[in-house]
């Protein structure tokens, strides 16, 4: 056995090991960003997004120091996400906390009744980001409920390797109709980090996979008969988060159908050009109706400005059942075995809006 006693050798070896440690730390720090409160939206922020489709791209692969190249994503219309202060909505009495903001989601139609102007209210502070409550309008009467158990999306700060899980529950009583309630659980994990490229640019990011499973249910009195509808929730959201972006750089949301993931809503952080932001344009884009044709299917009513829009109709399990271009102000869509829950997504120029209908 030989023992090296040369002090110069030992000095050089120490320097070599120090360099290795320094480069290792640098390598581990590159891309492994941490998402903080200030990287997420605040009250009254508006974020431009571009709706897209994800055909023929690999969005499931992930890992450490991974490079996601989505530079060829399509532009299927652009819009604005408004993070409204609760005081700017009709549900302000239920959500007075200044950490709450509301995001509008799709309308729901139950038989001939409609739940509209539906908002999910989010709570965000230095330790958490999640859904705190819901507001709906029934016959123009605002109704709201704070979740009995908050639907926490993830804890803050958000870091590589993080995993969050929780249960949630809520209930909205609807006078003269019944109730709208839901419960379930969510598991969110950071399953990768690296860089993501979209038509908007290239960013360092963390990738989250958030899975929700449970049931939303509606109890309704339709034509004098109490009817309960169970709306299964089995969905996954893949999202890429970057520093100072307020919104995911890319978001892919879909449902599990027969054991497979079916994407439904996909958007990336949008460009700053050719995006209509006037209140008038946004109101026109949402000024359409989906009504039941009992035992037959759906009736779609649109204003003149929305003619030639495209609409896709999905079952609640994510299966596409009908696609068409609207040529008339009133269009009837006939479906085989029409009873059930349907999601209708309208793409009208630079806007995409969604409505939900339940056919008895």
Coordinates of N, CA and C in Angstrom, one line a residue, residues 10-241:
X10 N -1.9 17.0 -2.3 CA -3.1 17.2 -1.5 C -3.8 18.5 -1.7
X11 N -3.0 19.6 -1.9 CA -3.6 20.9 -2.1 C -4.3 20.9 -3.4
X12 N -3.7 20.3 -4.5 CA -4.4 20.3 -5.8 C -5.7 19.4 -5.7
X13 N -5.6 18.3 -5.0 CA -6.8 17.5 -4.8 C -7.9 18.2 -4.1
X14 N -7.6 19.0 -3.1 CA -8.6 19.8 -2.4 C -9.3 20.8 -3.3
X15 N -8.4 21.4 -4.1 CA -8.9 22.4 -5.1 C -9.8 21.7 -6.1
X16 N -9.4 20.6 -6.6 CA -10.2 19.8 -7.6 C -11.6 19.4 -7.0
X17 N -11.6 18.9 -5.8 CA -12.8 18.5 -5.1 C -13.7 19.8 -4.9
X18 N -13.1 20.9 -4.5 CA -13.9 22.1 -4.3 C -14.6 22.5 -5.6
X19 N -13.8 22.4 -6.8 CA -14.4 22.8 -8.1 C -15.6 21.9 -8.4
X20 N -15.4 20.6 -8.1 CA -16.5 19.6 -8.4 C -17.7 20.0 -7.6
X21 N -17.5 20.3 -6.3 CA -18.7 20.6 -5.5 C -19.4 21.9 -6.0
X22 N -18.6 22.9 -6.3 CA -19.1 24.2 -6.8 C -20.0 23.9 -8.1
X23 N -19.4 23.2 -9.1 CA -20.1 22.9 -10.3 C -21.3 22.1 -10.1
X24 N -21.3 21.2 -9.1 CA -22.4 20.3 -8.8 C -23.6 21.2 -8.3
X25 N -23.2 22.1 -7.4 CA -24.2 23.0 -6.8 C -24.8 23.9 -7.9
X26 N -24.0 24.4 -8.8 CA -24.5 25.2 -9.9 C -25.4 24.5 -10.8
X27 N -25.0 23.2 -11.1 CA -25.8 22.4 -12.0 C -27.2 22.1 -11.3
X28 N -27.2 21.8 -10.0 CA -28.5 21.5 -9.3 C -29.4 22.7 -9.2
X29 N -28.7 23.9 -9.2 CA -29.5 25.2 -9.0 C -30.1 25.6 -10.3
X30 N -29.5 25.3 -11.5 CA -30.0 25.8 -12.8 C -31.4 25.1 -13.0
X31 N -32.4 25.9 -13.3 CA -33.7 25.3 -13.6 C -34.6 24.9 -12.5
X32 N -33.9 24.6 -11.3 CA -34.7 24.2 -10.2 C -35.2 25.5 -9.4
X33 N -36.1 26.2 -10.1 CA -36.6 27.4 -9.6 C -37.6 27.1 -8.4
X34 N -37.9 28.1 -7.7 CA -38.9 28.0 -6.6 C -40.0 29.0 -6.9
X35 N -41.3 28.6 -6.9 CA -42.4 29.5 -7.2 C -42.9 30.0 -5.9
X36 N -42.9 31.4 -5.8 CA -43.4 32.1 -4.6 C -44.7 32.8 -4.8
X37 N -45.2 33.4 -3.8 CA -46.5 34.1 -3.9 C -46.4 35.2 -5.0
X38 N -45.3 35.9 -5.1 CA -45.3 37.0 -6.1 C -45.2 36.5 -7.5
X39 N -45.0 35.2 -7.7 CA -45.0 34.6 -9.1 C -46.4 34.2 -9.6
X40 N -47.4 34.3 -8.7 CA -48.8 33.9 -9.0 C -49.6 35.2 -9.1
X41 N -50.8 35.1 -9.6 CA -51.6 36.3 -9.8 C -52.0 37.0 -8.5
X42 N -52.2 38.3 -8.6 CA -52.8 39.1 -7.5 C -54.1 39.7 -8.0
X43 N -54.8 40.3 -7.1 CA -56.1 40.8 -7.4 C -56.1 41.8 -8.5
X44 N -57.0 41.6 -9.5 CA -57.2 42.5 -10.6 C -56.2 42.4 -11.7
X45 N -55.3 41.3 -11.6 CA -54.4 41.0 -12.7 C -55.2 40.5 -13.9
X46 N -54.7 40.8 -15.1 CA -55.3 40.2 -16.3 C -54.1 39.5 -17.1
X47 N -54.3 38.3 -17.5 CA -53.3 37.5 -18.2 C -53.8 37.1 -19.6
X48 N -53.1 37.4 -20.6 CA -53.4 37.0 -21.9 C -53.0 35.6 -22.2
X49 N -54.0 34.8 -22.7 CA -53.7 33.4 -23.0 C -54.1 33.1 -24.5
X50 N -53.5 32.0 -25.0 CA -53.8 31.6 -26.3 C -54.3 30.1 -26.2
X51 N -55.5 29.9 -26.7 CA -56.0 28.5 -26.7 C -55.4 27.7 -27.8
X52 N -55.1 26.5 -27.5 CA -54.4 25.7 -28.5 C -54.8 24.2 -28.4
X53 N -54.3 23.4 -29.3 CA -54.6 21.9 -29.3 C -53.2 21.2 -29.2
X54 N -53.2 20.0 -28.7 CA -52.0 19.3 -28.4 C -51.8 18.0 -29.2
X55 N -52.4 18.0 -30.3 CA -52.3 16.8 -31.2 C -50.8 16.6 -31.5
X56 N -50.4 15.4 -31.4 CA -49.0 14.9 -31.9 C -47.9 15.6 -31.1
X57 N -48.1 16.0 -29.9 CA -47.0 16.5 -29.1 C -46.9 15.6 -27.8
X58 N -45.7 15.5 -27.3 CA -45.4 14.7 -26.1 C -45.4 15.6 -24.9
X59 N -46.6 15.6 -24.2 CA -46.7 16.5 -23.0 C -46.6 15.7 -21.7
X60 N -46.5 14.3 -21.8 CA -46.5 13.5 -20.6 C -45.1 13.2 -20.1
X61 N -44.1 13.2 -21.0 CA -42.8 13.0 -20.6 C -42.2 14.1 -19.7
X62 N -41.5 13.7 -18.7 CA -40.9 14.7 -17.8 C -39.7 14.2 -17.1
X63 N -39.0 15.0 -16.3 CA -37.9 14.6 -15.6 C -37.1 15.7 -15.1
X64 N -35.9 15.5 -14.7 CA -35.0 16.5 -14.1 C -34.2 17.2 -15.3
X65 N -34.1 18.5 -15.2 CA -33.4 19.2 -16.3 C -33.9 18.9 -17.7
X66 N -35.3 18.8 -17.7 CA -35.9 18.3 -19.0 C -36.2 19.6 -19.9
X67 N -36.2 19.4 -21.2 CA -36.5 20.4 -22.1 C -37.7 20.1 -22.9
X68 N -38.8 20.9 -22.6 CA -40.1 20.7 -23.3 C -40.1 21.7 -24.5
X69 N -40.2 21.2 -25.7 CA -40.2 22.0 -26.9 C -41.6 22.0 -27.5
X70 N -42.4 23.0 -27.2 CA -43.8 23.1 -27.7 C -43.8 24.4 -28.6
X71 N -42.8 24.7 -29.3 CA -42.7 25.9 -30.1 C -43.7 25.9 -31.2
X72 N -44.2 24.8 -31.6 CA -45.1 24.7 -32.8 C -46.6 24.6 -32.4
X73 N -46.9 25.0 -31.1 CA -48.3 24.9 -30.7 C -49.2 25.8 -31.6
X74 N -50.4 25.4 -31.9 CA -51.3 26.2 -32.7 C -51.9 27.3 -32.0
X75 N -52.4 28.3 -32.7 CA -53.2 29.4 -32.1 C -54.7 29.2 -32.5
X76 N -55.5 28.8 -31.5 CA -56.9 28.5 -31.7 C -57.8 29.7 -31.2
X77 N -57.2 30.8 -31.0 CA -58.0 31.9 -30.4 C -57.4 32.4 -29.2
X78 N -57.4 33.7 -29.0 CA -56.8 34.4 -27.8 C -57.8 35.0 -26.9
X79 N -57.6 35.1 -25.6 CA -58.5 35.7 -24.7 C -57.7 36.2 -23.5
X80 N -58.5 36.7 -22.5 CA -57.9 37.3 -21.3 C -58.5 36.6 -20.1
X81 N -57.6 36.2 -19.2 CA -58.1 35.7 -17.9 C -58.1 36.9 -16.9
X82 N -59.2 37.1 -16.3 CA -59.3 38.2 -15.3 C -59.4 37.7 -13.9
X83 N -58.5 38.1 -13.1 CA -58.5 37.6 -11.7 C -59.2 38.7 -10.9
X84 N -60.5 38.6 -10.8 CA -61.3 39.7 -10.3 C -61.3 39.6 -8.7
X85 N -61.2 40.8 -8.1 CA -61.4 40.9 -6.7 C -62.9 40.5 -6.4
X86 N -63.1 39.8 -5.3 CA -64.4 39.4 -4.9 C -65.4 40.5 -4.9
X87 N -64.9 41.7 -4.5 CA -65.7 42.9 -4.4 C -66.2 43.4 -5.7
X88 N -65.6 42.9 -6.8 CA -66.1 43.3 -8.1 C -67.1 42.3 -8.7
X89 N -67.4 41.3 -7.9 CA -68.4 40.3 -8.4 C -69.7 40.4 -7.5
X90 N -70.7 39.7 -7.9 CA -72.0 39.7 -7.2 C -71.9 38.8 -6.0
X91 N -70.8 38.2 -5.7 CA -70.7 37.2 -4.6 C -69.8 37.8 -3.5
X92 N -69.6 39.1 -3.4 CA -68.7 39.7 -2.5 C -69.0 39.5 -1.0
X93 N -70.3 39.3 -0.7 CA -70.6 39.1 0.7 C -70.0 37.9 1.3
X94 N -69.8 36.9 0.5 CA -69.3 35.6 0.9 C -67.8 35.6 1.0
X95 N -67.2 36.5 0.2 CA -65.7 36.4 0.1 C -65.1 37.8 0.3
X96 N -65.1 38.3 1.6 CA -64.6 39.6 1.9 C -63.1 39.6 2.1
X97 N -62.5 38.4 2.3 CA -61.0 38.4 2.5 C -60.3 38.9 1.3
X98 N -59.4 39.8 1.5 CA -58.7 40.5 0.4 C -57.7 39.6 -0.3
X99 N -57.5 38.4 0.2 CA -56.6 37.4 -0.5 C -57.4 36.6 -1.5
X100 N -58.7 36.8 -1.6 CA -59.5 36.0 -2.6 C -59.6 36.7 -3.9
X101 N -59.6 35.9 -5.0 CA -60.0 36.5 -6.3 C -60.8 35.4 -7.0
X102 N -61.6 35.9 -8.0 CA -62.5 35.0 -8.7 C -62.1 34.8 -10.2
X103 N -62.2 33.6 -10.7 CA -62.1 33.3 -12.1 C -63.4 32.7 -12.6
X104 N -63.9 33.2 -13.7 CA -65.1 32.7 -14.3 C -64.9 31.4 -15.0
X105 N -65.9 30.5 -14.8 CA -65.8 29.2 -15.5 C -67.1 29.0 -16.3
X106 N -67.3 27.7 -16.8 CA -68.4 27.5 -17.7 C -69.8 27.5 -17.0
X107 N -70.8 27.9 -17.7 CA -72.2 27.8 -17.2 C -72.7 26.4 -17.2
X108 N -73.7 26.1 -16.4 CA -74.3 24.8 -16.3 C -75.8 24.9 -16.6
X109 N -76.4 24.1 -17.4 CA -77.8 24.0 -17.6 C -78.4 22.7 -17.1
X110 N -79.4 22.7 -16.3 CA -80.1 21.5 -15.8 C -81.5 21.5 -16.4
X111 N -81.7 20.6 -17.3 CA -83.0 20.6 -18.0 C -83.2 21.9 -18.6
X112 N -84.2 22.7 -18.3 CA -84.4 24.0 -18.8 C -83.9 25.1 -17.9
X113 N -83.2 24.8 -16.8 CA -82.7 25.7 -15.9 C -81.2 26.0 -16.1
X114 N -80.8 27.2 -15.8 CA -79.4 27.5 -16.0 C -78.7 28.0 -14.7
X115 N -77.5 27.6 -14.5 CA -76.6 28.2 -13.5 C -75.6 28.9 -14.3
X116 N -75.5 30.2 -14.1 CA -74.6 31.0 -15.0 C -73.8 31.9 -14.1
X117 N -72.9 32.7 -14.8 CA -71.9 33.5 -14.1 C -71.2 32.8 -13.0
X118 N -70.8 31.6 -13.3 CA -70.2 30.8 -12.2 C -68.7 31.2 -12.0
X119 N -68.3 31.4 -10.8 CA -67.0 31.8 -10.4 C -66.4 30.8 -9.4
X120 N -65.2 30.5 -9.6 CA -64.4 29.8 -8.5 C -63.6 30.9 -7.9
X121 N -63.6 30.9 -6.6 CA -62.8 31.9 -5.8 C -61.6 31.2 -5.2
X122 N -60.4 31.8 -5.5 CA -59.1 31.3 -5.1 C -58.6 32.1 -3.9
X123 N -58.0 31.4 -3.0 CA -57.2 32.0 -1.9 C -55.8 31.8 -2.1
X124 N -55.0 32.8 -1.9 CA -53.6 32.8 -2.1 C -52.8 33.6 -1.1
X125 N -51.8 33.0 -0.5 CA -51.0 33.8 0.4 C -49.6 33.2 0.4
X126 N -48.8 33.5 1.3 CA -47.4 33.0 1.3 C -47.2 31.5 1.5
X127 N -48.3 30.8 1.9 CA -48.1 29.4 2.2 C -49.0 28.5 1.4
X128 N -50.0 29.0 0.6 CA -50.8 28.1 -0.1 C -51.5 28.8 -1.3
X129 N -52.0 28.0 -2.2 CA -52.7 28.4 -3.4 C -53.8 27.4 -3.6
X130 N -55.1 27.8 -3.6 CA -56.2 26.9 -3.7 C -57.5 27.5 -3.9
X131 N -58.5 26.7 -4.1 CA -59.9 27.1 -4.3 C -60.6 27.2 -3.0
X132 N -61.2 28.3 -2.7 CA -61.8 28.6 -1.4 C -63.3 28.5 -1.5
X133 N -63.9 28.8 -2.6 CA -65.4 28.8 -2.7 C -65.9 28.9 -4.1
X134 N -67.2 29.0 -4.3 CA -67.9 29.0 -5.6 C -69.1 30.0 -5.5
X135 N -69.3 30.7 -6.6 CA -70.5 31.5 -6.7 C -71.2 31.2 -8.0
X136 N -72.6 31.1 -7.9 CA -73.4 30.9 -9.1 C -74.6 31.8 -9.1
X137 N -75.2 32.0 -10.3 CA -76.5 32.7 -10.4 C -77.5 31.7 -10.9
X138 N -78.7 31.7 -10.2 CA -79.8 31.0 -10.6 C -81.0 32.0 -10.7
X139 N -81.5 32.1 -11.9 CA -82.6 33.1 -12.2 C -82.1 34.5 -11.8
X140 N -80.9 34.8 -12.1 CA -80.3 36.1 -11.8 C -80.1 36.4 -10.3
X141 N -80.3 35.4 -9.5 CA -80.0 35.6 -8.0 C -78.7 35.0 -7.7
X142 N -77.8 35.8 -7.2 CA -76.4 35.3 -6.8 C -76.4 34.5 -5.6
X143 N -75.8 33.3 -5.7 CA -75.7 32.4 -4.6 C -74.2 31.9 -4.4
X144 N -73.8 31.7 -3.2 CA -72.3 31.4 -3.0 C -72.2 30.5 -1.8
X145 N -71.0 29.8 -1.8 CA -70.7 29.0 -0.7 C -69.2 28.9 -0.6
X146 N -68.7 29.1 0.7 CA -67.3 28.9 1.0 C -67.1 27.4 1.2
X147 N -66.0 26.8 0.7 CA -65.8 25.4 0.8 C -65.7 25.0 2.3
X148 N -66.3 23.9 2.6 CA -66.2 23.4 4.0 C -64.7 23.0 4.2
X149 N -64.1 22.4 3.2 CA -62.7 22.1 3.2 C -62.1 22.6 1.9
X150 N -61.1 23.5 2.1 CA -60.5 24.2 0.9 C -59.9 23.1 0.0
X151 N -60.0 23.4 -1.3 CA -59.4 22.6 -2.3 C -58.0 23.2 -2.6
X152 N -57.0 22.8 -1.8 CA -55.6 23.3 -1.9 C -55.0 22.7 -3.2
X153 N -54.5 23.6 -4.1 CA -53.9 23.1 -5.3 C -52.4 22.8 -5.0
X154 N -51.7 23.7 -4.3 CA -50.4 23.3 -3.9 C -50.0 24.3 -2.8
X155 N -49.0 23.9 -2.0 CA -48.4 24.7 -0.9 C -47.4 25.6 -1.5
X156 N -47.1 26.7 -0.9 CA -46.1 27.6 -1.3 C -45.0 27.8 -0.2
X157 N -43.7 27.9 -0.5 CA -43.2 28.0 -1.9 C -43.3 26.6 -2.6
X158 N -43.4 26.6 -3.9 CA -43.5 25.4 -4.7 C -42.1 25.0 -5.2
X159 N -41.7 23.8 -4.9 CA -40.3 23.3 -5.1 C -40.3 22.0 -5.8
X160 N -39.2 21.7 -6.4 CA -39.0 20.4 -7.1 C -39.2 19.3 -6.1
X161 N -39.9 18.2 -6.5 CA -40.1 17.1 -5.7 C -41.3 17.2 -4.7
X162 N -41.9 18.3 -4.7 CA -43.0 18.6 -3.7 C -44.3 17.8 -4.0
X163 N -45.0 17.4 -3.0 CA -46.3 16.6 -3.2 C -47.3 17.1 -2.2
X164 N -48.4 17.5 -2.6 CA -49.5 18.0 -1.7 C -50.8 17.1 -2.0
X165 N -51.5 16.8 -0.9 CA -52.8 16.1 -1.1 C -53.8 16.7 -0.1
X166 N -55.0 16.7 -0.4 CA -56.1 17.2 0.5 C -57.5 16.8 0.0
X167 N -58.4 16.9 0.9 CA -59.8 16.7 0.5 C -60.6 18.0 0.5
X168 N -61.7 18.1 -0.3 CA -62.4 19.3 -0.3 C -63.9 19.0 -0.4
X169 N -64.7 20.0 0.0 CA -66.2 19.9 -0.1 C -66.9 21.2 -0.1
X170 N -68.0 21.3 -0.8 CA -68.8 22.6 -0.9 C -70.3 22.2 -1.1
X171 N -71.1 23.2 -0.8 CA -72.6 23.0 -1.1 C -73.2 24.4 -1.3
X172 N -73.9 24.6 -2.4 CA -74.7 25.8 -2.7 C -76.2 25.4 -2.7
X173 N -77.0 26.0 -1.8 CA -78.4 25.8 -1.8 C -79.1 26.7 -2.8
X174 N -79.9 26.1 -3.7 CA -80.6 26.9 -4.7 C -82.1 26.9 -4.5
X175 N -82.6 28.1 -4.0 CA -84.0 28.2 -3.7 C -85.0 27.7 -4.8
X176 N -85.9 26.9 -4.5 CA -87.0 26.4 -5.4 C -86.5 25.4 -6.4
X177 N -85.2 25.1 -6.4 CA -84.6 24.1 -7.3 C -84.0 23.0 -6.6
X178 N -83.1 23.2 -5.7 CA -82.4 22.1 -5.0 C -81.1 22.6 -4.5
X179 N -80.0 21.9 -4.9 CA -78.7 22.2 -4.4 C -77.7 21.8 -5.4
X180 N -76.5 22.4 -5.3 CA -75.3 22.1 -6.1 C -74.2 21.9 -5.1
X181 N -73.6 20.7 -5.1 CA -72.6 20.4 -4.1 C -71.5 19.5 -4.8
X182 N -70.4 19.5 -4.1 CA -69.3 18.6 -4.6 C -68.3 18.2 -3.5
X183 N -67.6 17.2 -3.7 CA -66.6 16.7 -2.7 C -65.6 15.8 -3.5
X184 N -64.4 15.7 -2.9 CA -63.4 14.9 -3.6 C -62.1 15.1 -2.9
X185 N -61.0 14.7 -3.6 CA -59.7 14.9 -3.2 C -58.8 15.2 -4.3
X186 N -57.7 15.9 -4.0 CA -56.7 16.3 -5.0 C -55.3 15.9 -4.6
X187 N -54.5 15.5 -5.5 CA -53.1 15.2 -5.3 C -52.3 16.0 -6.3
X188 N -51.4 16.9 -5.9 CA -50.6 17.6 -6.8 C -49.1 17.3 -6.5
X189 N -48.3 17.0 -7.5 CA -46.9 16.8 -7.3 C -46.1 17.5 -8.4
X190 N -44.9 18.0 -8.0 CA -44.0 18.6 -9.0 C -43.2 17.4 -9.5
X191 N -43.4 17.0 -10.7 CA -42.8 15.8 -11.3 C -41.7 16.1 -12.3
X192 N -41.3 17.3 -12.4 CA -40.2 17.6 -13.3 C -39.8 19.1 -13.3
X193 N -38.6 19.4 -13.8 CA -38.2 20.8 -13.9 C -37.2 20.9 -15.1
X194 N -37.1 22.1 -15.6 CA -36.2 22.3 -16.7 C -36.6 23.6 -17.4
X195 N -36.7 23.5 -18.8 CA -37.1 24.7 -19.6 C -38.2 24.3 -20.5
X196 N -39.1 25.2 -20.7 CA -40.2 25.0 -21.7 C -40.2 26.1 -22.7
X197 N -40.5 25.7 -24.0 CA -40.5 26.7 -25.1 C -41.9 26.6 -25.7
X198 N -42.6 27.7 -25.8 CA -43.9 27.8 -26.5 C -43.7 29.0 -27.5
X199 N -44.7 29.3 -28.3 CA -44.6 30.4 -29.2 C -44.5 31.7 -28.4
X200 N -44.7 31.7 -27.1 CA -44.6 32.9 -26.3 C -43.1 33.2 -25.8
X201 N -42.3 32.1 -25.8 CA -40.9 32.2 -25.4 C -40.4 31.0 -24.7
X202 N -39.2 31.1 -24.2 CA -38.5 30.0 -23.4 C -38.3 30.4 -22.0
X203 N -38.7 29.5 -21.1 CA -38.6 29.9 -19.6 C -38.1 28.7 -18.8
X204 N -37.5 29.0 -17.7 CA -37.2 28.0 -16.7 C -38.5 27.7 -16.0
X205 N -38.7 26.4 -15.6 CA -40.1 26.1 -15.1 C -40.0 24.9 -14.1
X206 N -41.1 24.8 -13.4 CA -41.4 23.5 -12.7 C -42.7 23.0 -13.3
X207 N -42.8 21.7 -13.4 CA -44.0 21.0 -14.0 C -44.8 20.4 -12.9
X208 N -46.1 20.7 -12.8 CA -46.9 20.1 -11.8 C -48.0 19.2 -12.5
X209 N -48.3 18.1 -11.8 CA -49.4 17.2 -12.3 C -50.4 17.2 -11.1
X210 N -51.6 17.7 -11.4 CA -52.6 17.8 -10.3 C -53.8 16.9 -10.7
X211 N -54.1 15.9 -9.9 CA -55.2 14.9 -10.2 C -56.3 15.1 -9.2
X212 N -57.5 15.3 -9.7 CA -58.7 15.5 -8.8 C -59.7 14.4 -9.1
X213 N -60.2 13.8 -8.0 CA -61.2 12.8 -8.2 C -62.3 12.9 -7.1
X214 N -63.6 12.8 -7.5 CA -64.7 13.0 -6.6 C -66.0 13.0 -7.4
X215 N -67.0 13.8 -6.9 CA -68.2 13.9 -7.5 C -68.9 15.2 -7.2
X216 N -69.4 15.8 -8.3 CA -70.3 17.0 -8.1 C -71.7 16.5 -8.3
X217 N -72.6 17.0 -7.5 CA -74.0 16.5 -7.7 C -75.0 17.7 -7.6
X218 N -76.1 17.5 -8.3 CA -77.1 18.5 -8.4 C -78.5 17.8 -8.1
X219 N -79.2 18.4 -7.1 CA -80.5 17.9 -6.8 C -81.5 19.0 -7.3
X220 N -82.4 18.6 -8.2 CA -83.2 19.5 -8.9 C -84.7 19.0 -8.9
X221 N -85.6 20.0 -8.8 CA -87.0 19.7 -8.9 C -87.4 20.1 -10.3
X222 N -87.5 19.1 -11.2 CA -87.9 19.4 -12.6 C -89.3 18.9 -12.9
X223 N -90.2 19.8 -13.3 CA -91.5 19.5 -13.6 C -92.2 18.8 -12.5
X224 N -91.9 19.2 -11.2 CA -92.5 18.6 -10.1 C -91.9 17.3 -9.5
X225 N -90.8 16.8 -10.2 CA -90.2 15.6 -9.8 C -88.8 15.9 -9.3
X226 N -88.4 15.4 -8.1 CA -87.0 15.6 -7.6 C -86.1 14.6 -8.3
X227 N -85.1 15.2 -8.9 CA -84.1 14.4 -9.7 C -82.7 14.8 -9.2
X228 N -81.9 13.8 -9.0 CA -80.5 14.0 -8.6 C -79.6 13.6 -9.8
X229 N -78.6 14.4 -10.0 CA -77.6 14.1 -11.1 C -76.2 14.1 -10.4
X230 N -75.5 13.0 -10.7 CA -74.1 12.9 -10.2 C -73.2 13.2 -11.3
X231 N -72.3 14.1 -11.1 CA -71.3 14.5 -12.1 C -69.9 14.1 -11.7
X232 N -69.5 12.9 -12.2 CA -68.2 12.4 -11.7 C -67.0 13.4 -12.1
X233 N -66.1 13.5 -11.1 CA -64.9 14.3 -11.3 C -63.7 13.4 -11.3
X234 N -63.1 13.3 -12.5 CA -61.9 12.5 -12.6 C -61.0 13.2 -13.6
X235 N -60.2 14.2 -13.2 CA -59.5 15.0 -14.1 C -58.0 15.2 -13.7
X236 N -57.2 15.6 -14.7 CA -55.8 15.8 -14.4 C -55.5 17.2 -15.1
X237 N -54.6 17.9 -14.4 CA -54.1 19.2 -15.0 C -52.6 19.1 -15.0
X238 N -52.0 19.2 -16.2 CA -50.5 19.3 -16.3 C -50.3 20.8 -16.5
X239 N -49.4 21.4 -15.7 CA -49.1 22.8 -15.8 C -47.6 23.1 -15.6
X240 N -47.1 24.0 -16.4 CA -45.7 24.4 -16.3 C -45.7 25.9 -15.7
X241 N -45.0 26.1 -14.6 CA -45.0 27.3 -13.9 C -43.6 28.0 -14.0

